[in-house]
PDB file of C-alpha atoms in Angstrom:
ATOM      1  CA  UNK A  22      58.419 216.298  49.568  1.00  0.00           C
ATOM      2  CA  UNK A  23      56.486 213.435  47.587  1.00  0.00           C
ATOM      3  CA  UNK A  24      56.628 211.351  50.654  1.00  0.00           C
ATOM      4  CA  UNK A  25      55.060 214.625  52.728  1.00  0.00           C
ATOM      5  CA  UNK A  26      52.381 215.306  49.729  1.00  0.00           C
ATOM      6  CA  UNK A  27      51.317 211.731  49.500  1.00  0.00           C
ATOM      7  CA  UNK A  28      50.958 211.830  53.474  1.00  0.00           C
ATOM      8  CA  UNK A  29      48.692 215.291  53.170  1.00  0.00           C
ATOM      9  CA  UNK A  30      46.288 213.567  50.592  1.00  0.00           C
ATOM     10  CA  UNK A  31      46.362 210.507  52.822  1.00  0.00           C
ATOM     11  CA  UNK A  32      44.845 212.778  55.937  1.00  0.00           C
ATOM     12  CA  UNK A  33      42.498 214.612  54.069  1.00  0.00           C
ATOM     13  CA  UNK A  34      41.274 211.554  52.754  1.00  0.00           C
ATOM     14  CA  UNK A  35      40.328 210.069  55.729  1.00  0.00           C
ATOM     15  CA  UNK A  36      38.853 213.353  57.724  1.00  0.00           C
ATOM     16  CA  UNK A  37      36.667 213.084  53.875  1.00  0.00           C
ATOM     17  CA  UNK A  38      35.351 209.671  54.968  1.00  0.00           C
ATOM     18  CA  UNK A  39      34.483 210.697  58.835  1.00  0.00           C
ATOM     19  CA  UNK A  40      33.058 213.352  57.859  1.00  0.00           C
ATOM     20  CA  UNK A  41      30.876 211.514  55.003  1.00  0.00           C
ATOM     21  CA  UNK A  42      30.014 208.677  57.765  1.00  0.00           C
ATOM     22  CA  UNK A  43      29.076 211.053  60.212  1.00  0.00           C
ATOM     23  CA  UNK A  44      27.108 212.709  57.834  1.00  0.00           C
ATOM     24  CA  UNK A  45      25.209 209.369  57.027  1.00  0.00           C
ATOM     25  CA  UNK A  46      24.696 207.899  60.334  1.00  0.00           C
ATOM     26  CA  UNK A  47      23.298 211.278  61.595  1.00  0.00           C
ATOM     27  CA  UNK A  48      20.798 211.284  58.892  1.00  0.00           C
ATOM     28  CA  UNK A  49      19.998 207.189  59.405  1.00  0.00           C
ATOM     29  CA  UNK A  50      19.198 208.640  63.113  1.00  0.00           C
ATOM     30  CA  UNK A  51      17.237 211.288  62.141  1.00  0.00           C
ATOM     31  CA  UNK A  52      14.454 209.452  60.275  1.00  0.00           C
ATOM     32  CA  UNK A  53      13.814 206.663  62.754  1.00  0.00           C
ATOM     33  CA  UNK A  54      10.772 206.364  64.200  1.00  0.00           C
ATOM     34  CA  UNK A  55       9.824 208.679  67.458  1.00  0.00           C
ATOM     35  CA  UNK A  56       7.073 205.665  68.641  1.00  0.00           C
ATOM     36  CA  UNK A  57       5.971 202.694  67.408  1.00  0.00           C
ATOM     37  CA  UNK A  58       1.865 201.461  67.058  1.00  0.00           C
ATOM     38  CA  UNK A  59       1.198 198.066  68.179  1.00  0.00           C
ATOM     39  CA  UNK A  60      -1.161 196.013  66.285  1.00  0.00           C
ATOM     40  CA  UNK A  61      -3.820 197.434  68.092  1.00  0.00           C
ATOM     41  CA  UNK A  62      -3.148 200.793  67.365  1.00  0.00           C
ATOM     42  CA  UNK A  63      -1.842 202.062  70.762  1.00  0.00           C
ATOM     43  CA  UNK A  64       1.286 204.106  70.387  1.00  0.00           C
ATOM     44  CA  UNK A  65       4.634 202.698  72.154  1.00  0.00           C
ATOM     45  CA  UNK A  66       7.159 204.579  73.812  1.00  0.00           C
ATOM     46  CA  UNK A  67      10.376 203.651  72.090  1.00  0.00           C
ATOM     47  CA  UNK A  68      12.378 205.427  74.921  1.00  0.00           C
ATOM     48  CA  UNK A  69      12.063 206.650  78.232  1.00  0.00           C
ATOM     49  CA  UNK A  70      10.990 210.275  79.194  1.00  0.00           C
ATOM     50  CA  UNK A  71      12.424 213.027  81.458  1.00  0.00           C
ATOM     51  CA  UNK A  72      10.036 215.661  82.392  1.00  0.00           C
ATOM     52  CA  UNK A  73       8.516 217.815  85.321  1.00  0.00           C
ATOM     53  CA  UNK A  74       7.528 216.188  87.946  1.00  0.00           C
ATOM     54  CA  UNK A  75       3.942 216.193  89.114  1.00  0.00           C
ATOM     55  CA  UNK A  76       2.168 213.770  91.763  1.00  0.00           C
ATOM     56  CA  UNK A  77       0.020 212.220  88.967  1.00  0.00           C
ATOM     57  CA  UNK A  78       3.259 211.043  87.249  1.00  0.00           C
ATOM     58  CA  UNK A  79       3.665 208.902  90.122  1.00  0.00           C
ATOM     59  CA  UNK A  80       1.336 206.544  88.349  1.00  0.00           C
ATOM     60  CA  UNK A  81       3.663 205.606  85.478  1.00  0.00           C
ATOM     61  CA  UNK A  82       5.617 203.240  88.248  1.00  0.00           C
ATOM     62  CA  UNK A  83       2.414 200.966  87.873  1.00  0.00           C
ATOM     63  CA  UNK A  84       3.862 199.962  84.081  1.00  0.00           C
ATOM     64  CA  UNK A  85       7.736 201.244  84.716  1.00  0.00           C
ATOM     65  CA  UNK A  86      10.105 202.587  86.566  1.00  0.00           C
ATOM     66  CA  UNK A  87       9.808 206.081  87.843  1.00  0.00           C
ATOM     67  CA  UNK A  88      13.125 207.876  89.384  1.00  0.00           C
ATOM     68  CA  UNK A  89      12.636 211.651  90.855  1.00  0.00           C
ATOM     69  CA  UNK A  90      15.725 213.642  90.264  1.00  0.00           C
ATOM     70  CA  UNK A  91      15.891 216.435  92.571  1.00  0.00           C
ATOM     71  CA  UNK A  92      17.868 219.140  90.433  1.00  0.00           C
ATOM     72  CA  UNK A  93      19.162 222.476  91.062  1.00  0.00           C
ATOM     73  CA  UNK A  94      20.155 224.788  87.978  1.00  0.00           C
ATOM     74  CA  UNK A  95      22.963 226.698  90.071  1.00  0.00           C
ATOM     75  CA  UNK A  96      24.655 222.565  90.325  1.00  0.00           C
ATOM     76  CA  UNK A  97      27.119 221.810  87.590  1.00  0.00           C
ATOM     77  CA  UNK A  98      26.898 218.024  88.073  1.00  0.00           C
ATOM     78  CA  UNK A  99      23.126 218.499  87.704  1.00  0.00           C
ATOM     79  CA  UNK A 100      23.721 220.663  84.621  1.00  0.00           C
ATOM     80  CA  UNK A 101      25.631 218.026  83.272  1.00  0.00           C
ATOM     81  CA  UNK A 102      23.533 215.244  84.199  1.00  0.00           C
ATOM     82  CA  UNK A 103      20.331 216.876  82.272  1.00  0.00           C
ATOM     83  CA  UNK A 104      22.584 217.779  79.526  1.00  0.00           C
ATOM     84  CA  UNK A 105      23.436 214.192  78.483  1.00  0.00           C
ATOM     85  CA  UNK A 106      19.669 213.471  78.835  1.00  0.00           C
ATOM     86  CA  UNK A 107      19.248 216.551  76.783  1.00  0.00           C
ATOM     87  CA  UNK A 108      21.780 215.380  73.952  1.00  0.00           C
ATOM     88  CA  UNK A 109      20.192 212.133  73.382  1.00  0.00           C
ATOM     89  CA  UNK A 110      16.785 211.277  75.486  1.00  0.00           C
ATOM     90  CA  UNK A 111      16.716 207.856  73.911  1.00  0.00           C
ATOM     91  CA  UNK A 112      18.942 206.785  76.539  1.00  0.00           C
ATOM     92  CA  UNK A 113      16.787 206.545  78.852  1.00  0.00           C
ATOM     93  CA  UNK A 114      15.309 202.773  78.349  1.00  0.00           C
ATOM     94  CA  UNK A 115      11.755 202.363  77.342  1.00  0.00           C
ATOM     95  CA  UNK A 116       9.370 202.251  80.677  1.00  0.00           C
ATOM     96  CA  UNK A 117      11.816 204.452  82.826  1.00  0.00           C
ATOM     97  CA  UNK A 118      10.301 208.456  83.592  1.00  0.00           C
ATOM     98  CA  UNK A 119      12.919 210.501  85.105  1.00  0.00           C
ATOM     99  CA  UNK A 120      10.654 213.455  86.766  1.00  0.00           C
ATOM    100  CA  UNK A 121      12.583 215.933  87.441  1.00  0.00           C
ATOM    101  CA  UNK A 122      12.084 217.868  90.882  1.00  0.00           C
ATOM    102  CA  UNK A 123      13.274 221.699  91.633  1.00  0.00           C
ATOM    103  CA  UNK A 124      15.403 220.953  94.919  1.00  0.00           C
ATOM    104  CA  UNK A 125      15.220 224.678  95.713  1.00  0.00           C
ATOM    105  CA  UNK A 126      11.279 225.159  96.318  1.00  0.00           C
ATOM    106  CA  UNK A 127       9.993 221.199  96.237  1.00  0.00           C
ATOM    107  CA  UNK A 128      10.605 220.932 100.481  1.00  0.00           C
ATOM    108  CA  UNK A 129       7.541 219.047 100.978  1.00  0.00           C
ATOM    109  CA  UNK A 130       9.027 216.410  98.613  1.00  0.00           C
ATOM    110  CA  UNK A 131      12.931 217.025 100.369  1.00  0.00           C
ATOM    111  CA  UNK A 132      11.531 216.535 103.675  1.00  0.00           C
ATOM    112  CA  UNK A 133       9.007 213.189 102.498  1.00  0.00           C
ATOM    113  CA  UNK A 134      11.918 211.651 100.491  1.00  0.00           C
ATOM    114  CA  UNK A 135      14.971 212.523 103.287  1.00  0.00           C
ATOM    115  CA  UNK A 136      16.639 214.640 100.374  1.00  0.00           C
ATOM    116  CA  UNK A 137      19.651 216.710 102.347  1.00  0.00           C
ATOM    117  CA  UNK A 138      21.082 217.687  98.926  1.00  0.00           C
ATOM    118  CA  UNK A 139      20.553 218.274  94.997  1.00  0.00           C
ATOM    119  CA  UNK A 140      21.284 215.737  92.334  1.00  0.00           C
ATOM    120  CA  UNK A 141      19.953 213.086  94.491  1.00  0.00           C
ATOM    121  CA  UNK A 142      17.806 210.490  93.080  1.00  0.00           C
ATOM    122  CA  UNK A 143      14.638 208.482  94.707  1.00  0.00           C
ATOM    123  CA  UNK A 144      13.154 205.488  92.595  1.00  0.00           C
ATOM    124  CA  UNK A 145       9.381 205.422  94.176  1.00  0.00           C
ATOM    125  CA  UNK A 146       6.273 202.934  93.139  1.00  0.00           C
ATOM    126  CA  UNK A 147       3.292 204.513  91.878  1.00  0.00           C
ATOM    127  CA  UNK A 148       1.926 205.190  95.351  1.00  0.00           C
ATOM    128  CA  UNK A 149       5.717 207.030  96.140  1.00  0.00           C
ATOM    129  CA  UNK A 150       7.033 204.593  98.500  1.00  0.00           C
ATOM    130  CA  UNK A 151      10.812 204.640  97.975  1.00  0.00           C
ATOM    131  CA  UNK A 152      12.032 201.948  96.622  1.00  0.00           C
ATOM    132  CA  UNK A 153      15.933 203.175  96.017  1.00  0.00           C
ATOM    133  CA  UNK A 154      17.435 206.492  96.655  1.00  0.00           C
ATOM    134  CA  UNK A 155      21.652 207.424  95.659  1.00  0.00           C
ATOM    135  CA  UNK A 156      22.943 210.594  95.138  1.00  0.00           C
ATOM    136  CA  UNK A 157      26.840 209.890  93.970  1.00  0.00           C
ATOM    137  CA  UNK A 158      26.358 209.356  90.704  1.00  0.00           C
ATOM    138  CA  UNK A 159      27.222 212.120  88.008  1.00  0.00           C
ATOM    139  CA  UNK A 160      26.447 210.306  84.769  1.00  0.00           C
ATOM    140  CA  UNK A 161      23.274 209.348  83.174  1.00  0.00           C
ATOM    141  CA  UNK A 162      24.752 205.763  82.553  1.00  0.00           C
ATOM    142  CA  UNK A 163      25.858 205.293  86.817  1.00  0.00           C
ATOM    143  CA  UNK A 164      21.942 206.803  87.136  1.00  0.00           C
ATOM    144  CA  UNK A 165      20.429 204.464  84.695  1.00  0.00           C
ATOM    145  CA  UNK A 166      22.596 201.316  86.382  1.00  0.00           C
ATOM    146  CA  UNK A 167      20.971 202.199  90.057  1.00  0.00           C
ATOM    147  CA  UNK A 168      17.705 201.714  88.822  1.00  0.00           C
ATOM    148  CA  UNK A 169      15.572 198.550  90.202  1.00  0.00           C
TER     149      UNK A 169
END
């Protein structure tokens, strides 16, 4: 019985240490700055963005990467990738902009880029010219690895 009681104490102690570590590191992450300011006073993004598509946002490709994400709310893969993005938007590298395009309503964009199914990604330049297109990634890590 003594050995069993000691084992229980060690397990409880281990759980307390893990919970304390999680709380500590979570609070440290909350204190990180959302943006930094350079010496001139201009904000510099510390992470990329995930935002709704608008044609004028293609200009972001002049200084970074723009990827159109043909998303459908009913698509399980789309929901999973968007869930990853929303859980930790800082995973999107600085200078990378993922623009969410409604797969069900953006028929003109689907035709322009030859998109035939949801969860398709199209990297474009500032003029909207295709640089790369893919659709077989099911995780944010896979999507980010394909960006040129």
